[in-house]
PDB file of C-alpha atoms in Angstrom:
ATOM      1  CA  ASP A   1     -90.174 -76.171  34.493  1.00 61.00           C
ATOM      2  CA  ALA A   2     -86.489 -76.333  35.557  1.00 63.00           C
ATOM      3  CA  LYS A   3     -84.987 -79.770  35.714  1.00 84.00           C
ATOM      4  CA  THR A   4     -82.866 -78.484  37.724  1.00 92.00           C
ATOM      5  CA  THR A   5     -82.288 -77.956  41.877  1.00 93.00           C
ATOM      6  CA  GLN A   6     -79.093 -75.451  43.020  1.00 96.00           C
ATOM      7  CA  PRO A   7     -78.839 -74.178  46.534  1.00 97.00           C
ATOM      8  CA  PRO A   8     -80.226 -70.286  46.211  1.00 96.00           C
ATOM      9  CA  SER A   9     -76.631 -68.444  47.591  1.00 97.00           C
ATOM     10  CA  MET A  10     -73.198 -68.869  47.892  1.00 97.00           C
ATOM     11  CA  ASP A  11     -70.237 -67.657  49.532  1.00 97.00           C
ATOM     12  CA  CYS A  12     -66.658 -67.956  48.068  1.00 96.00           C
ATOM     13  CA  ALA A  13     -63.284 -66.232  49.387  1.00 97.00           C
ATOM     14  CA  GLU A  14     -61.593 -63.829  46.609  1.00 97.00           C
ATOM     15  CA  GLY A  15     -58.589 -65.893  45.346  1.00 96.00           C
ATOM     16  CA  ARG A  16     -60.298 -69.297  46.829  1.00 97.00           C
ATOM     17  CA  ALA A  17     -61.919 -72.345  44.444  1.00 97.00           C
ATOM     18  CA  ALA A  18     -65.783 -71.496  44.117  1.00 98.00           C
ATOM     19  CA  ASN A  19     -68.150 -75.103  43.652  1.00 98.00           C
ATOM     20  CA  LEU A  20     -71.434 -74.418  42.826  1.00 98.00           C
ATOM     21  CA  PRO A  21     -73.500 -77.914  43.034  1.00 97.00           C
ATOM     22  CA  CYS A  22     -76.404 -78.771  40.684  1.00 96.00           C
ATOM     23  CA  ASN A  23     -79.052 -81.790  40.906  1.00 95.00           C
ATOM     24  CA  HIS A  24     -80.570 -82.681  37.653  1.00 93.00           C
ATOM     25  CA  SER A  25     -81.305 -86.221  38.616  1.00 92.00           C
ATOM     26  CA  THR A  26     -84.491 -87.015  35.724  1.00 89.00           C
ATOM     27  CA  ILE A  27     -81.965 -85.907  33.228  1.00 90.00           C
ATOM     28  CA  SER A  28     -82.406 -88.197  30.044  1.00 87.00           C
ATOM     29  CA  GLY A  29     -79.076 -89.838  27.578  1.00 84.00           C
ATOM     30  CA  ASN A  30     -79.399 -86.645  25.626  1.00 84.00           C
ATOM     31  CA  GLU A  31     -79.583 -84.220  27.318  1.00 88.00           C
ATOM     32  CA  TYR A  32     -76.617 -81.655  28.107  1.00 91.00           C
ATOM     33  CA  VAL A  33     -75.511 -79.927  30.751  1.00 93.00           C
ATOM     34  CA  TYR A  34     -74.841 -75.815  30.228  1.00 94.00           C
ATOM     35  CA  TRP A  35     -74.188 -73.464  32.713  1.00 96.00           C
ATOM     36  CA  TYR A  36     -74.688 -69.920  32.044  1.00 96.00           C
ATOM     37  CA  ARG A  37     -73.949 -66.946  34.565  1.00 97.00           C
ATOM     38  CA  GLN A  38     -75.721 -63.815  34.750  1.00 96.00           C
ATOM     39  CA  ILE A  39     -74.228 -60.292  36.299  1.00 94.00           C
ATOM     40  CA  HIS A  40     -76.508 -57.856  37.658  1.00 86.00           C
ATOM     41  CA  SER A  41     -77.920 -55.751  34.514  1.00 81.00           C
ATOM     42  CA  GLN A  42     -76.639 -58.272  32.117  1.00 90.00           C
ATOM     43  CA  GLY A  43     -77.582 -61.054  29.591  1.00 93.00           C
ATOM     44  CA  PRO A  44     -76.146 -63.914  30.377  1.00 95.00           C
ATOM     45  CA  GLN A  45     -72.974 -65.385  29.508  1.00 95.00           C
ATOM     46  CA  TYR A  46     -72.747 -69.132  28.445  1.00 93.00           C
ATOM     47  CA  ILE A  47     -69.959 -70.456  30.901  1.00 96.00           C
ATOM     48  CA  ILE A  48     -69.489 -73.907  29.543  1.00 95.00           C
ATOM     49  CA  HIS A  49     -71.491 -77.398  28.946  1.00 93.00           C
ATOM     50  CA  GLY A  50     -71.109 -81.290  28.709  1.00 93.00           C
ATOM     51  CA  LEU A  51     -73.067 -84.486  28.330  1.00 92.00           C
ATOM     52  CA  LYS A  52     -70.777 -87.126  29.859  1.00 91.00           C
ATOM     53  CA  ASN A  53     -67.606 -86.318  30.300  1.00 89.00           C
ATOM     54  CA  ASN A  54     -65.555 -83.143  32.594  1.00 94.00           C
ATOM     55  CA  GLU A  55     -65.014 -80.146  30.713  1.00 96.00           C
ATOM     56  CA  THR A  56     -62.690 -77.569  30.959  1.00 97.00           C
ATOM     57  CA  ASN A  57     -62.181 -74.217  29.006  1.00 95.00           C
ATOM     58  CA  GLU A  58     -60.435 -70.834  30.233  1.00 95.00           C
ATOM     59  CA  MET A  59     -63.519 -69.741  32.492  1.00 94.00           C
ATOM     60  CA  ALA A  60     -64.538 -72.823  34.585  1.00 97.00           C
ATOM     61  CA  SER A  61     -64.337 -76.792  34.897  1.00 98.00           C
ATOM     62  CA  LEU A  62     -67.864 -78.663  34.409  1.00 98.00           C
ATOM     63  CA  ILE A  63     -67.420 -82.177  37.051  1.00 97.00           C
ATOM     64  CA  ILE A  64     -70.332 -84.692  35.605  1.00 96.00           C
ATOM     65  CA  THR A  65     -71.430 -87.263  37.906  1.00 95.00           C
ATOM     66  CA  GLU A  66     -70.650 -91.295  36.639  1.00 94.00           C
ATOM     67  CA  ASP A  67     -74.711 -91.260  36.588  1.00 93.00           C
ATOM     68  CA  ARG A  68     -75.645 -87.900  35.457  1.00 94.00           C
ATOM     69  CA  LYS A  69     -77.866 -87.035  38.096  1.00 94.00           C
ATOM     70  CA  SER A  70     -75.368 -84.121  39.553  1.00 95.00           C
ATOM     71  CA  SER A  71     -72.493 -82.092  38.683  1.00 96.00           C
ATOM     72  CA  THR A  72     -70.290 -79.288  39.915  1.00 97.00           C
ATOM     73  CA  LEU A  73     -69.217 -75.879  38.392  1.00 98.00           C
ATOM     74  CA  ILE A  74     -65.624 -75.503  39.679  1.00 98.00           C
ATOM     75  CA  LEU A  75     -64.400 -70.939  39.563  1.00 97.00           C
ATOM     76  CA  PRO A  76     -60.658 -72.341  40.169  1.00 96.00           C
ATOM     77  CA  HIS A  77     -59.799 -69.404  41.521  1.00 95.00           C
ATOM     78  CA  ALA A  78     -63.083 -66.576  41.932  1.00 96.00           C
ATOM     79  CA  THR A  79     -62.339 -62.716  41.810  1.00 97.00           C
ATOM     80  CA  LEU A  80     -64.917 -60.399  42.715  1.00 97.00           C
ATOM     81  CA  ARG A  81     -65.733 -60.295  39.049  1.00 95.00           C
ATOM     82  CA  ASP A  82     -67.231 -63.095  39.570  1.00 97.00           C
ATOM     83  CA  THR A  83     -70.027 -62.505  41.386  1.00 97.00           C
ATOM     84  CA  ALA A  84     -73.017 -63.216  39.575  1.00 97.00           C
ATOM     85  CA  VAL A  85     -76.464 -65.901  39.468  1.00 97.00           C
ATOM     86  CA  TYR A  86     -75.566 -69.108  38.077  1.00 98.00           C
ATOM     87  CA  TYR A  87     -77.804 -71.311  35.791  1.00 96.00           C
ATOM     88  CA  CYS A  88     -77.571 -74.795  35.709  1.00 95.00           C
ATOM     89  CA  ILE A  89     -79.792 -76.631  32.605  1.00 93.00           C
ATOM     90  CA  VAL A  90     -80.003 -78.961  31.263  1.00 90.00           C
ATOM     91  CA  ARG A  91     -81.239 -79.225  27.641  1.00 84.00           C
ATOM     92  CA  GLU A  92     -82.172 -81.029  24.756  1.00 72.00           C
ATOM     93  CA  GLY A  93     -82.636 -79.503  21.690  1.00 72.00           C
ATOM     94  CA  ASN A  94     -83.892 -76.361  21.564  1.00 71.00           C
ATOM     95  CA  ASP A  95     -85.557 -75.949  24.776  1.00 70.00           C
ATOM     96  CA  MET A  96     -83.176 -74.469  27.391  1.00 80.00           C
ATOM     97  CA  ARG A  97     -85.280 -73.730  30.547  1.00 83.00           C
ATOM     98  CA  PHE A  98     -83.793 -72.017  33.357  1.00 88.00           C
ATOM     99  CA  GLY A  99     -84.166 -72.035  37.265  1.00 86.00           C
ATOM    100  CA  ALA A 100     -83.732 -69.278  39.457  1.00 88.00           C
ATOM    101  CA  GLY A 101     -80.144 -70.209  39.780  1.00 94.00           C
ATOM    102  CA  THR A 102     -77.514 -70.259  42.116  1.00 97.00           C
ATOM    103  CA  ARG A 103     -76.346 -65.965  43.553  1.00 97.00           C
ATOM    104  CA  LEU A 104     -72.637 -66.122  44.198  1.00 98.00           C
ATOM    105  CA  THR A 105     -71.137 -64.064  45.951  1.00 98.00           C
ATOM    106  CA  VAL A 106     -67.255 -63.379  46.578  1.00 97.00           C
ATOM    107  CA  LYS A 107     -66.249 -61.711  49.435  1.00 96.00           C
ATOM    108  CA  PRO A 108     -62.642 -59.944  49.341  1.00 95.00           C
TER     109      PRO A 108
ATOM    110  CA  ASP B   1     -68.702 -55.141  19.082  1.00 55.00           C
ATOM    111  CA  THR B   2     -70.077 -57.939  17.157  1.00 75.00           C
ATOM    112  CA  GLY B   3     -72.372 -59.051  19.761  1.00 92.00           C
ATOM    113  CA  VAL B   4     -75.823 -59.182  19.517  1.00 96.00           C
ATOM    114  CA  SER B   5     -77.792 -55.866  20.185  1.00 96.00           C
ATOM    115  CA  GLN B   6     -80.900 -54.949  21.125  1.00 97.00           C
ATOM    116  CA  ASN B   7     -83.462 -51.766  20.971  1.00 97.00           C
ATOM    117  CA  PRO B   8     -84.744 -50.013  23.157  1.00 97.00           C
ATOM    118  CA  ARG B   9     -82.664 -50.853  26.185  1.00 96.00           C
ATOM    119  CA  HIS B  10     -85.842 -49.618  28.382  1.00 97.00           C
ATOM    120  CA  LYS B  11     -89.543 -48.695  27.186  1.00 97.00           C
ATOM    121  CA  ILE B  12     -91.512 -47.616  29.395  1.00 98.00           C
ATOM    122  CA  THR B  13     -95.756 -47.731  27.978  1.00 98.00           C
ATOM    123  CA  LYS B  14     -99.191 -47.310  29.775  1.00 97.00           C
ATOM    124  CA  ARG B  15    -101.309 -50.149  29.933  1.00 97.00           C
ATOM    125  CA  GLY B  16    -102.586 -50.823  26.332  1.00 97.00           C
ATOM    126  CA  GLN B  17    -100.377 -49.499  24.606  1.00 98.00           C
ATOM    127  CA  ASN B  18     -98.753 -51.465  22.017  1.00 98.00           C
ATOM    128  CA  VAL B  19     -94.791 -52.137  22.381  1.00 98.00           C
ATOM    129  CA  THR B  20     -91.808 -53.683  19.350  1.00 98.00           C
ATOM    130  CA  PHE B  21     -88.598 -54.760  20.326  1.00 97.00           C
ATOM    131  CA  ARG B  22     -85.937 -55.614  18.001  1.00 98.00           C
ATOM    132  CA  CYS B  23     -82.708 -57.753  18.288  1.00 98.00           C
ATOM    133  CA  ASP B  24     -79.567 -58.028  16.185  1.00 97.00           C
ATOM    134  CA  PRO B  25     -77.947 -61.372  16.282  1.00 96.00           C
ATOM    135  CA  ILE B  26     -74.378 -62.174  15.359  1.00 94.00           C
ATOM    136  CA  SER B  27     -74.466 -61.828  11.639  1.00 91.00           C
ATOM    137  CA  GLU B  28     -73.488 -65.379  11.074  1.00 87.00           C
ATOM    138  CA  HIS B  29     -76.374 -66.882  13.354  1.00 92.00           C
ATOM    139  CA  ASN B  30     -78.963 -68.845  12.289  1.00 92.00           C
ATOM    140  CA  ARG B  31     -80.747 -69.302  14.757  1.00 93.00           C
ATOM    141  CA  LEU B  32     -82.576 -66.809  17.305  1.00 95.00           C
ATOM    142  CA  TYR B  33     -84.238 -66.910  20.354  1.00 94.00           C
ATOM    143  CA  TRP B  34     -86.640 -64.553  22.298  1.00 95.00           C
ATOM    144  CA  TYR B  35     -86.800 -65.125  26.329  1.00 95.00           C
ATOM    145  CA  ARG B  36     -88.965 -63.402  29.284  1.00 95.00           C
ATOM    146  CA  GLN B  37     -86.856 -62.119  32.789  1.00 95.00           C
ATOM    147  CA  THR B  38     -89.111 -61.584  35.613  1.00 94.00           C
ATOM    148  CA  LEU B  39     -87.506 -60.225  38.827  1.00 89.00           C
ATOM    149  CA  GLY B  40     -85.557 -63.033  40.789  1.00 87.00           C
ATOM    150  CA  GLN B  41     -86.306 -65.557  38.222  1.00 90.00           C
ATOM    151  CA  GLY B  42     -84.336 -66.853  35.300  1.00 91.00           C
ATOM    152  CA  PRO B  43     -85.210 -66.598  31.642  1.00 92.00           C
ATOM    153  CA  GLU B  44     -88.554 -68.326  30.903  1.00 91.00           C
ATOM    154  CA  PHE B  45     -87.766 -69.536  26.661  1.00 91.00           C
ATOM    155  CA  LEU B  46     -90.577 -67.871  24.491  1.00 93.00           C
ATOM    156  CA  THR B  47     -89.626 -68.523  21.696  1.00 93.00           C
ATOM    157  CA  TYR B  48     -87.321 -69.595  18.628  1.00 91.00           C
ATOM    158  CA  PHE B  49     -86.386 -68.766  15.267  1.00 93.00           C
ATOM    159  CA  GLN B  50     -84.423 -70.476  12.277  1.00 92.00           C
ATOM    160  CA  ASN B  51     -83.827 -68.197   9.946  1.00 92.00           C
ATOM    161  CA  GLU B  52     -86.734 -66.581   9.100  1.00 92.00           C
ATOM    162  CA  ALA B  53     -88.820 -69.888  10.495  1.00 92.00           C
ATOM    163  CA  GLN B  54     -90.170 -69.607  13.824  1.00 91.00           C
ATOM    164  CA  LEU B  55     -89.798 -73.276  14.789  1.00 89.00           C
ATOM    165  CA  GLU B  56     -91.167 -73.031  18.564  1.00 84.00           C
ATOM    166  CA  LYS B  57     -93.142 -71.216  20.652  1.00 85.00           C
ATOM    167  CA  SER B  58     -93.742 -71.365  24.244  1.00 85.00           C
ATOM    168  CA  ARG B  59     -97.415 -71.016  26.099  1.00 79.00           C
ATOM    169  CA  LEU B  60     -96.312 -67.884  27.535  1.00 79.00           C
ATOM    170  CA  LEU B  61     -96.379 -66.580  24.052  1.00 82.00           C
ATOM    171  CA  SER B  62     -99.744 -65.516  24.559  1.00 87.00           C
ATOM    172  CA  ASP B  63    -101.931 -64.360  21.652  1.00 92.00           C
ATOM    173  CA  ARG B  64    -100.871 -60.403  22.274  1.00 95.00           C
ATOM    174  CA  PHE B  65     -97.602 -61.319  21.369  1.00 95.00           C
ATOM    175  CA  SER B  66     -96.247 -61.771  18.373  1.00 95.00           C
ATOM    176  CA  ALA B  67     -92.509 -61.943  16.670  1.00 96.00           C
ATOM    177  CA  GLU B  68     -91.065 -61.807  13.334  1.00 95.00           C
ATOM    178  CA  ARG B  69     -87.765 -62.597  11.901  1.00 96.00           C
ATOM    179  CA  PRO B  70     -89.224 -61.431   8.085  1.00 91.00           C
ATOM    180  CA  LYS B  71     -85.547 -61.654   6.268  1.00 87.00           C
ATOM    181  CA  GLY B  72     -83.615 -64.364   8.462  1.00 86.00           C
ATOM    182  CA  SER B  73     -81.347 -61.407  10.055  1.00 91.00           C
ATOM    183  CA  PHE B  74     -83.473 -58.820  12.911  1.00 96.00           C
ATOM    184  CA  SER B  75     -85.775 -59.813  14.993  1.00 97.00           C
ATOM    185  CA  THR B  76     -89.150 -58.436  16.328  1.00 97.00           C
ATOM    186  CA  LEU B  77     -90.566 -58.566  19.354  1.00 97.00           C
ATOM    187  CA  GLU B  78     -94.459 -56.927  19.278  1.00 97.00           C
ATOM    188  CA  ILE B  79     -96.571 -56.920  22.582  1.00 97.00           C
ATOM    189  CA  GLN B  80     -99.995 -55.333  21.288  1.00 97.00           C
ATOM    190  CA  ARG B  81    -102.130 -54.060  24.028  1.00 97.00           C
ATOM    191  CA  THR B  82    -100.123 -54.757  26.763  1.00 97.00           C
ATOM    192  CA  GLU B  83    -100.850 -55.468  30.438  1.00 96.00           C
ATOM    193  CA  GLN B  84     -99.282 -54.524  33.905  1.00 96.00           C
ATOM    194  CA  GLY B  85     -97.982 -58.715  34.244  1.00 95.00           C
ATOM    195  CA  ASP B  86     -95.944 -58.002  30.624  1.00 96.00           C
ATOM    196  CA  SER B  87     -93.274 -56.010  32.745  1.00 97.00           C
ATOM    197  CA  ALA B  88     -90.056 -57.535  32.313  1.00 96.00           C
ATOM    198  CA  MET B  89     -87.321 -57.873  30.343  1.00 97.00           C
ATOM    199  CA  TYR B  90     -87.056 -59.045  27.466  1.00 97.00           C
ATOM    200  CA  LEU B  91     -83.869 -60.919  26.345  1.00 97.00           C
ATOM    201  CA  CYS B  92     -82.885 -62.298  22.802  1.00 97.00           C
ATOM    202  CA  ALA B  93     -79.849 -64.461  22.104  1.00 95.00           C
ATOM    203  CA  SER B  94     -78.668 -66.252  18.821  1.00 94.00           C
ATOM    204  CA  SER B  95     -76.565 -69.176  18.211  1.00 92.00           C
ATOM    205  CA  SER B  96     -74.683 -71.073  14.905  1.00 88.00           C
ATOM    206  CA  ARG B  97     -76.253 -74.505  16.115  1.00 76.00           C
ATOM    207  CA  VAL B  98     -78.703 -76.431  18.331  1.00 68.00           C
ATOM    208  CA  TYR B  99     -75.911 -77.349  20.535  1.00 68.00           C
ATOM    209  CA  ASN B 100     -73.641 -74.413  20.171  1.00 77.00           C
ATOM    210  CA  GLU B 101     -73.869 -71.827  23.140  1.00 87.00           C
ATOM    211  CA  GLN B 102     -76.324 -69.057  23.437  1.00 91.00           C
ATOM    212  CA  PHE B 103     -74.718 -65.838  23.011  1.00 93.00           C
ATOM    213  CA  PHE B 104     -77.653 -63.144  24.996  1.00 95.00           C
ATOM    214  CA  GLY B 105     -77.994 -59.881  24.233  1.00 96.00           C
ATOM    215  CA  PRO B 106     -78.504 -56.825  27.339  1.00 95.00           C
ATOM    216  CA  GLY B 107     -81.953 -56.989  27.525  1.00 96.00           C
ATOM    217  CA  THR B 108     -85.414 -54.274  26.924  1.00 97.00           C
ATOM    218  CA  ARG B 109     -86.564 -54.004  30.032  1.00 97.00           C
ATOM    219  CA  LEU B 110     -90.315 -53.356  29.759  1.00 98.00           C
ATOM    220  CA  THR B 111     -92.530 -51.459  32.375  1.00 97.00           C
ATOM    221  CA  VAL B 112     -95.926 -50.932  31.679  1.00 97.00           C
ATOM    222  CA  LEU B 113     -97.397 -48.377  33.942  1.00 96.00           C
TER     223      LEU B 113
END
Protein backbone atom coordinates (compact mmCIF):
# COMPACT_ATOMS: atom_id res chain seq x y z
CA ASP A 1 0.00 0.00 0.00
CA ALA A 2 1.12 3.55 -0.73
CA LYS A 3 2.46 5.48 2.23
CA THR A 4 1.12 8.79 0.97
CA THR A 5 -2.19 10.63 0.92
CA GLN A 6 -3.06 13.09 -1.83
CA PRO A 7 -6.27 14.90 -2.80
CA PRO A 8 -7.91 13.09 -5.71
CA SER A 9 -8.23 16.19 -7.89
CA MET A 10 -7.30 19.87 -8.14
CA ASP A 11 -7.82 22.68 -10.59
CA CYS A 12 -5.42 25.48 -11.39
CA ALA A 13 -5.66 28.51 -13.66
CA GLU A 14 -3.18 28.69 -16.51
CA GLY A 15 -0.19 30.85 -15.61
CA ARG A 16 -0.76 30.53 -11.89
CA ALA A 17 1.24 28.42 -9.46
CA ALA A 18 -0.06 24.92 -8.81
CA ASN A 19 0.56 23.69 -5.27
CA LEU A 20 0.03 19.96 -4.86
CA PRO A 21 0.05 18.66 -1.27
CA CYS A 22 1.07 15.24 -0.04
CA ASN A 23 0.90 13.72 3.43
CA HIS A 24 3.40 11.04 4.41
CA SER A 25 3.12 10.95 8.18
CA THR A 26 4.74 7.50 8.54
CA ILE A 27 7.86 8.33 6.55
CA SER A 28 11.08 6.98 8.02
CA GLY A 29 14.50 8.59 8.09
CA ASN A 30 15.90 6.78 5.05
CA GLU A 31 12.93 7.31 2.78
CA TYR A 32 12.96 9.84 -0.02
CA VAL A 33 9.97 11.75 -1.35
CA TYR A 34 9.58 11.43 -5.13
CA TRP A 35 7.13 13.11 -7.47
CA TYR A 36 6.14 11.76 -10.86
CA ARG A 37 3.39 12.76 -13.23
CA GLN A 38 1.50 10.83 -15.86
CA ILE A 39 -0.09 12.43 -18.85
CA HIS A 40 -2.91 10.44 -20.38
CA SER A 41 -1.76 7.29 -22.21
CA GLN A 42 1.92 7.88 -21.44
CA GLY A 43 4.32 6.34 -18.94
CA PRO A 44 5.02 8.27 -15.72
CA GLN A 45 7.56 11.09 -15.94
CA TYR A 46 9.99 11.93 -13.14
CA ILE A 47 9.66 15.44 -11.74
CA ILE A 48 11.75 15.84 -8.61
CA HIS A 49 12.80 14.14 -5.38
CA GLY A 50 14.18 15.08 -1.98
CA LEU A 51 15.10 13.73 1.43
CA LYS A 52 15.08 16.63 3.91
CA ASN A 53 15.92 19.84 2.12
CA ASN A 54 13.76 21.75 -0.30
CA GLU A 55 14.67 21.10 -3.90
CA THR A 56 14.18 22.99 -7.16
CA ASN A 57 14.77 22.06 -10.76
CA GLU A 58 13.64 23.32 -14.13
CA MET A 59 10.24 21.68 -13.76
CA ALA A 60 9.19 22.29 -10.18
CA SER A 61 10.02 22.97 -6.55
CA LEU A 62 9.61 20.51 -3.70
CA ILE A 63 8.96 21.84 -0.22
CA ILE A 64 9.33 19.29 2.59
CA THR A 65 8.20 20.20 6.10
CA GLU A 66 10.74 20.10 8.89
CA ASP A 67 9.17 17.00 10.44
CA ARG A 68 9.06 15.43 6.94
CA LYS A 69 5.46 14.37 7.43
CA SER A 70 4.22 16.30 4.44
CA SER A 71 5.43 17.96 1.28
CA THR A 72 4.21 20.25 -1.48
CA LEU A 73 5.05 20.15 -5.15
CA ILE A 74 4.97 23.59 -6.74
CA LEU A 75 4.63 24.18 -10.47
CA PRO A 76 5.40 27.91 -10.61
CA HIS A 77 3.57 28.81 -13.80
CA ALA A 78 1.17 26.06 -14.78
CA THR A 79 0.41 25.54 -18.47
CA LEU A 80 -2.29 23.48 -20.15
CA ARG A 81 0.34 20.81 -20.82
CA ASP A 82 0.78 20.34 -17.09
CA THR A 83 -2.65 18.69 -16.91
CA ALA A 84 -1.84 15.19 -15.63
CA VAL A 85 -2.04 12.85 -12.66
CA TYR A 86 0.66 13.71 -10.13
CA TYR A 87 2.00 10.98 -7.87
CA CYS A 88 3.77 11.56 -4.57
CA ILE A 89 5.85 8.52 -3.58
CA VAL A 90 7.82 7.65 -0.48
CA ARG A 91 10.68 5.45 -1.48
CA GLU A 92 13.33 3.40 0.22
CA GLY A 93 15.54 1.45 -2.11
CA ASN A 94 13.83 -0.21 -5.04
CA ASP A 95 10.37 -0.20 -3.53
CA MET A 96 8.48 2.62 -5.22
CA ARG A 97 4.76 2.45 -4.41
CA PHE A 98 2.40 4.69 -6.33
CA GLY A 99 -0.95 5.70 -4.89
CA ALA A 100 -3.88 6.98 -6.93
CA GLY A 101 -2.31 10.44 -7.24
CA THR A 102 -3.86 13.89 -7.76
CA ARG A 103 -5.48 14.68 -11.06
CA LEU A 104 -4.45 18.26 -11.82
CA THR A 105 -6.49 20.10 -14.42
CA VAL A 106 -5.04 23.38 -15.67
CA LYS A 107 -7.77 25.58 -17.05
CA PRO A 108 -7.40 28.48 -19.49
CA ASP B 1 15.30 8.40 -29.48
CA THR B 2 17.27 6.79 -26.64
CA GLY B 3 14.39 6.43 -24.19
CA VAL B 4 12.81 3.24 -22.89
CA SER B 5 10.89 1.40 -25.57
CA GLN B 6 8.25 -1.29 -25.20
CA ASN B 7 6.71 -3.63 -27.72
CA PRO B 8 4.03 -4.23 -28.61
CA ARG B 9 2.14 -1.09 -27.59
CA HIS B 10 -1.18 -2.93 -27.64
CA LYS B 11 -2.04 -6.60 -27.33
CA ILE B 12 -5.45 -8.21 -27.50
CA THR B 13 -5.63 -11.87 -26.62
CA LYS B 14 -8.15 -14.50 -25.64
CA ARG B 15 -8.35 -15.91 -22.16
CA GLY B 16 -5.99 -18.82 -21.71
CA GLN B 17 -3.42 -17.69 -24.26
CA ASN B 18 0.19 -16.82 -23.45
CA VAL B 19 1.58 -13.36 -24.16
CA THR B 20 5.09 -11.91 -24.07
CA PHE B 21 6.09 -8.27 -23.85
CA ARG B 22 9.49 -6.78 -24.50
CA CYS B 23 11.23 -3.82 -22.87
CA ASP B 24 14.39 -2.15 -24.14
CA PRO B 25 15.83 0.10 -21.41
CA ILE B 26 18.10 3.08 -21.83
CA SER B 27 21.38 1.50 -22.90
CA GLU B 28 23.59 2.46 -19.97
CA HIS B 29 21.00 1.64 -17.31
CA ASN B 30 21.66 -1.53 -15.35
CA ARG B 31 18.41 -1.47 -13.38
CA LEU B 32 15.11 -2.47 -14.97
CA TYR B 33 11.65 -2.52 -13.41
CA TRP B 34 8.25 -3.86 -14.43
CA TYR B 35 4.99 -2.35 -13.21
CA ARG B 36 1.32 -3.02 -13.86
CA GLN B 37 -1.30 -0.27 -13.98
CA THR B 38 -5.05 -0.76 -13.99
CA LEU B 39 -7.57 1.92 -14.86
CA GLY B 40 -7.70 4.76 -12.36
CA GLN B 41 -4.86 3.41 -10.25
CA GLY B 42 -1.17 4.20 -10.00
CA PRO B 43 1.43 1.74 -11.25
CA GLU B 44 2.06 -1.32 -9.05
CA PHE B 45 5.56 -2.73 -8.77
CA LEU B 46 5.99 -6.24 -10.17
CA THR B 47 9.69 -7.04 -10.34
CA TYR B 48 13.17 -5.58 -10.57
CA PHE B 49 16.44 -6.58 -12.28
CA GLN B 50 19.95 -5.43 -11.64
CA ASN B 51 21.82 -6.42 -14.77
CA GLU B 52 20.63 -9.98 -15.50
CA ALA B 53 19.73 -10.83 -11.90
CA GLN B 54 16.11 -10.66 -10.84
CA LEU B 55 16.46 -9.31 -7.32
CA GLU B 56 12.93 -8.58 -6.22
CA LYS B 57 9.45 -9.84 -7.01
CA SER B 58 6.12 -8.54 -5.79
CA ARG B 59 3.47 -10.88 -4.42
CA LEU B 60 1.42 -9.64 -7.37
CA LEU B 61 3.69 -11.69 -9.62
CA SER B 62 1.84 -15.00 -9.59
CA ASP B 63 3.39 -18.18 -10.95
CA ARG B 64 1.76 -17.43 -14.31
CA PHE B 65 4.08 -14.46 -14.69
CA SER B 66 7.76 -14.76 -15.52
CA ALA B 67 10.31 -12.12 -16.37
CA GLU B 68 13.79 -12.45 -17.80
CA ARG B 69 16.68 -10.22 -18.67
CA PRO B 70 19.10 -12.73 -20.16
CA LYS B 71 22.02 -10.52 -21.10
CA GLY B 72 21.36 -7.61 -18.82
CA SER B 73 19.97 -5.53 -21.66
CA PHE B 74 16.38 -6.01 -22.86
CA SER B 75 13.80 -7.78 -20.72
CA THR B 76 10.72 -9.86 -21.44
CA LEU B 77 7.61 -10.34 -19.34
CA GLU B 78 5.53 -13.42 -20.12
CA ILE B 79 2.05 -14.13 -18.85
CA GLN B 80 0.86 -17.70 -19.23
CA ARG B 81 -2.79 -18.76 -19.35
CA THR B 82 -4.02 -15.17 -19.36
CA GLU B 83 -7.10 -14.23 -17.36
CA GLN B 84 -9.43 -11.28 -17.81
CA GLY B 85 -8.00 -9.80 -14.62
CA ASP B 86 -4.63 -9.51 -16.32
CA SER B 87 -6.00 -6.75 -18.53
CA ALA B 88 -3.90 -3.72 -17.68
CA MET B 89 -1.09 -1.46 -18.85
CA TYR B 90 2.32 -3.07 -18.32
CA LEU B 91 5.04 -0.49 -17.80
CA CYS B 92 8.79 -0.89 -17.89
CA ALA B 93 11.26 1.53 -16.36
CA SER B 94 15.03 1.74 -16.11
CA SER B 95 17.54 3.62 -14.00
CA SER B 96 21.28 3.80 -13.50
CA ARG B 97 21.36 3.77 -9.70
CA VAL B 98 18.90 2.86 -7.00
CA TYR B 99 18.03 6.43 -6.02
CA ASN B 100 18.20 7.86 -9.48
CA GLU B 101 14.96 8.60 -11.23
CA GLN B 102 13.30 5.81 -13.13
CA PHE B 103 12.61 6.48 -16.79
CA PHE B 104 9.40 4.85 -17.95
CA GLY B 105 8.48 3.48 -21.32
CA PRO B 106 5.10 4.10 -22.99
CA GLY B 107 3.72 0.79 -21.77
CA THR B 108 2.01 -2.21 -23.36
CA ARG B 109 -1.76 -2.24 -23.02
CA LEU B 110 -3.05 -5.80 -22.65
CA THR B 111 -6.70 -6.65 -23.19
CA VAL B 112 -7.79 -10.19 -22.38
CA LEU B 113 -11.14 -11.12 -23.91
